[in-house]
Amino acid sequence: GVAAAAVWAGPHNAGMSRLPPALTLRPATPQDFPQLAPLWRDAWASANPAVSTVAPLSHWAARVDAEFGPPCSTTVLVDQGHTVRAFMVLDQAQGHLHQLFVAPGAQGQGLGAALVQQLCEQLCPQGWTLHVATTNVRARRFYARCGLVEAVVDHHPDTGRERVLCRWVPPSALR
């Protein structure tokens, strides 16, 4: 997990006028978990506009219960009102990011980049991977801007959706 909470405010947020003055990056607490399923569902629907029917909230809540605990850790970005604005689910031992979602109303404000920065600098400085749906062009562009390189295309074992494996390698390893 994350040893200490970091507050994302200050000069690196310049130009992001809609970003709340202070967001706290910290491990998720039991009080955060009820907020994760609705945020995930809304952000997933936003990222997959071609999907005509989005699963009911109960589906997302069951997945949060099943997938967001050990061996994975969940990190949240919360505002001063304790509202979760973004989250990520990481298997740190495997160096694999299972989920990273930003609330639709908070997208484009640097929250996803703040989570990726935490991954690269603190949680997985040796490198990490994630899968992205091949149809999620916005996410693929975002991860490319963050320095990830696309590799193998395969199919999700449960849904059958085509996905691409993306990999981040520390710059020092490329020398």
Short mmCIF file of C-alpha atoms in Angstrom, two decimals:
data_model
loop_
_atom_site.label_atom_id
_atom_site.label_comp_id
_atom_site.label_asym_id
_atom_site.label_seq_id
_atom_site.Cartn_x
_atom_site.Cartn_y
_atom_site.Cartn_z
CA GLY A 1 0.00 0.00 0.00
CA VAL A 2 0.87 3.65 0.08
CA ALA A 3 2.70 4.56 3.28
CA ALA A 4 1.73 8.21 3.37
CA ALA A 5 -0.98 10.26 1.74
CA ALA A 6 0.14 12.83 -0.78
CA VAL A 7 -1.79 15.99 -1.48
CA TRP A 8 -1.93 16.87 -5.17
CA ALA A 9 -2.12 20.63 -5.20
CA GLY A 10 0.22 23.38 -6.25
CA PRO A 11 2.20 24.43 -9.29
CA HIS A 12 2.00 21.07 -11.12
CA ASN A 13 -1.78 21.57 -11.30
CA ALA A 14 -1.42 24.97 -13.01
CA GLY A 15 -3.64 25.24 -16.04
CA MET A 16 -6.14 22.78 -14.63
CA SER A 17 -8.63 25.39 -13.50
CA ARG A 18 -11.40 22.90 -12.72
CA LEU A 19 -9.19 20.79 -10.45
CA PRO A 20 -10.29 21.11 -6.83
CA PRO A 21 -7.73 23.00 -4.73
CA ALA A 22 -6.61 19.88 -2.92
CA LEU A 23 -7.00 16.19 -3.62
CA THR A 24 -5.64 13.52 -1.33
CA LEU A 25 -4.07 10.36 -2.73
CA ARG A 26 -4.36 7.53 -0.23
CA PRO A 27 -5.18 3.86 0.22
CA ALA A 28 -8.90 3.18 0.01
CA THR A 29 -10.74 2.73 3.30
CA PRO A 30 -13.91 0.68 3.88
CA GLN A 31 -15.83 3.99 3.82
CA ASP A 32 -14.62 4.60 0.23
CA PHE A 33 -15.75 1.27 -1.22
CA PRO A 34 -19.48 2.14 -1.65
CA GLN A 35 -18.41 5.01 -3.96
CA LEU A 36 -16.25 2.83 -6.22
CA ALA A 37 -18.92 0.80 -8.06
CA PRO A 38 -20.97 3.84 -9.24
CA LEU A 39 -17.80 5.73 -10.27
CA TRP A 40 -16.50 2.64 -12.11
CA ARG A 41 -19.80 2.06 -13.90
CA ASP A 42 -20.11 5.71 -14.98
CA ALA A 43 -16.48 5.97 -16.09
CA TRP A 44 -16.65 2.62 -17.92
CA ALA A 45 -19.83 3.70 -19.74
CA SER A 46 -18.16 6.99 -20.67
CA ALA A 47 -15.13 5.11 -22.04
CA ASN A 48 -17.28 2.62 -23.98
CA PRO A 49 -19.98 4.70 -25.72
CA ALA A 50 -20.55 2.04 -28.38
CA VAL A 51 -21.81 -0.45 -25.76
CA SER A 52 -25.60 -0.17 -25.82
CA THR A 53 -26.32 -1.66 -22.39
CA VAL A 54 -24.18 -1.14 -19.30
CA ALA A 55 -24.46 -3.76 -16.57
CA PRO A 56 -26.51 -2.79 -13.50
CA LEU A 57 -24.82 -1.28 -10.46
CA SER A 58 -25.10 -4.62 -8.61
CA HIS A 59 -22.71 -6.15 -11.18
CA TRP A 60 -20.09 -3.46 -10.51
CA ALA A 61 -20.55 -3.71 -6.73
CA ALA A 62 -20.01 -7.49 -6.86
CA ARG A 63 -16.85 -6.97 -8.91
CA VAL A 64 -15.54 -4.38 -6.42
CA ASP A 65 -16.10 -6.91 -3.61
CA ALA A 66 -14.44 -9.71 -5.58
CA GLU A 67 -11.53 -7.90 -7.25
CA PHE A 68 -10.44 -4.90 -5.19
CA GLY A 69 -9.03 -6.75 -2.16
CA PRO A 70 -5.85 -8.79 -1.62
CA PRO A 71 -3.60 -9.49 -3.41
CA CYS A 72 -4.59 -6.14 -4.93
CA SER A 73 -4.56 -2.77 -3.25
CA THR A 74 -6.91 0.07 -4.09
CA THR A 75 -5.73 3.68 -4.10
CA VAL A 76 -8.14 6.61 -4.28
CA LEU A 77 -7.96 10.32 -5.04
CA VAL A 78 -10.49 12.09 -2.82
CA ASP A 79 -11.53 15.71 -2.62
CA GLN A 80 -11.93 17.69 0.58
CA GLY A 81 -15.50 16.41 0.92
CA HIS A 82 -14.18 12.80 0.92
CA THR A 83 -15.72 12.13 -2.50
CA VAL A 84 -13.68 9.65 -4.53
CA ARG A 85 -12.79 11.30 -7.86
CA ALA A 86 -10.50 8.56 -9.20
CA PHE A 87 -9.18 5.15 -8.19
CA MET A 88 -6.75 2.46 -9.22
CA VAL A 89 -6.47 -1.22 -8.36
CA LEU A 90 -2.95 -2.63 -8.41
CA ASP A 91 -1.40 -6.05 -7.89
CA GLN A 92 1.92 -4.63 -6.70
CA ALA A 93 3.68 -8.01 -6.45
CA GLN A 94 2.89 -8.70 -10.13
CA GLY A 95 3.38 -5.09 -11.19
CA HIS A 96 -0.01 -5.19 -12.92
CA LEU A 97 -2.59 -2.40 -12.84
CA HIS A 98 -6.04 -3.97 -13.01
CA GLN A 99 -8.15 -0.80 -13.02
CA LEU A 100 -7.70 2.96 -13.26
CA PHE A 101 -10.81 5.08 -13.58
CA VAL A 102 -11.56 8.78 -13.19
CA ALA A 103 -15.10 10.07 -12.62
CA PRO A 104 -16.44 11.44 -15.93
CA GLY A 105 -16.90 14.93 -14.46
CA ALA A 106 -13.28 14.95 -13.26
CA GLN A 107 -11.61 13.71 -16.46
CA GLY A 108 -9.06 15.86 -18.26
CA GLN A 109 -7.87 17.50 -15.02
CA GLY A 110 -4.70 15.48 -14.37
CA LEU A 111 -6.15 12.95 -11.92
CA GLY A 112 -5.29 9.91 -14.03
CA ALA A 113 -1.81 11.32 -14.62
CA ALA A 114 -1.39 11.76 -10.85
CA LEU A 115 -2.25 8.08 -10.31
CA VAL A 116 0.16 7.01 -13.06
CA GLN A 117 2.87 9.21 -11.53
CA GLN A 118 2.32 7.46 -8.18
CA LEU A 119 2.68 4.09 -9.93
CA CYS A 120 5.89 5.06 -11.72
CA GLU A 121 7.58 6.87 -8.82
CA GLN A 122 6.39 5.06 -5.70
CA LEU A 123 4.44 1.84 -6.19
CA CYS A 124 6.11 0.16 -9.20
CA PRO A 125 9.30 2.07 -10.08
CA GLN A 126 10.68 -1.14 -11.64
CA GLY A 127 7.91 -1.08 -14.25
CA TRP A 128 4.31 -2.21 -14.62
CA THR A 129 1.69 -3.42 -17.08
CA LEU A 130 -2.01 -3.10 -17.73
CA HIS A 131 -4.56 -4.22 -20.31
CA VAL A 132 -6.68 -1.70 -22.23
CA ALA A 133 -9.63 -2.52 -24.46
CA THR A 134 -8.49 -2.00 -28.05
CA THR A 135 -11.69 0.02 -28.64
CA ASN A 136 -10.82 2.47 -25.81
CA VAL A 137 -8.82 4.86 -27.98
CA ARG A 138 -8.91 7.67 -25.41
CA ALA A 139 -7.29 5.48 -22.74
CA ARG A 140 -4.74 4.13 -25.20
CA ARG A 141 -3.70 7.69 -26.12
CA PHE A 142 -3.55 8.65 -22.43
CA TYR A 143 -1.26 5.73 -21.54
CA ALA A 144 0.94 6.43 -24.59
CA ARG A 145 1.34 10.04 -23.37
CA CYS A 146 2.33 8.58 -19.98
CA GLY A 147 5.13 6.60 -21.63
CA LEU A 148 3.54 3.16 -21.89
CA VAL A 149 4.22 1.03 -24.95
CA GLU A 150 1.63 -1.29 -26.46
CA ALA A 151 2.57 -4.95 -26.85
CA VAL A 152 0.47 -8.09 -27.30
CA VAL A 153 -3.20 -8.03 -28.32
CA ASP A 154 -5.36 -10.82 -26.87
CA HIS A 155 -8.90 -11.37 -25.55
CA HIS A 156 -10.17 -10.91 -22.00
CA PRO A 157 -10.63 -14.41 -20.52
CA ASP A 158 -14.12 -13.62 -19.13
CA THR A 159 -15.69 -11.13 -21.55
CA GLY A 160 -13.88 -12.07 -24.77
CA ARG A 161 -13.29 -8.37 -25.54
CA GLU A 162 -10.13 -7.61 -27.47
CA ARG A 163 -7.48 -5.88 -25.37
CA VAL A 164 -3.88 -4.75 -25.65
CA LEU A 165 -1.16 -5.22 -23.05
CA CYS A 166 0.60 -1.94 -22.26
CA ARG A 167 3.94 -1.75 -20.46
CA TRP A 168 5.76 1.02 -18.61
CA VAL A 169 9.51 0.59 -18.23
CA PRO A 170 11.56 3.08 -16.19
CA PRO A 171 13.71 5.32 -18.40
CA SER A 172 16.84 4.07 -16.59
CA ALA A 173 16.14 0.55 -17.89
CA LEU A 174 16.15 1.79 -21.48
CA ARG A 175 19.71 3.12 -21.36
#
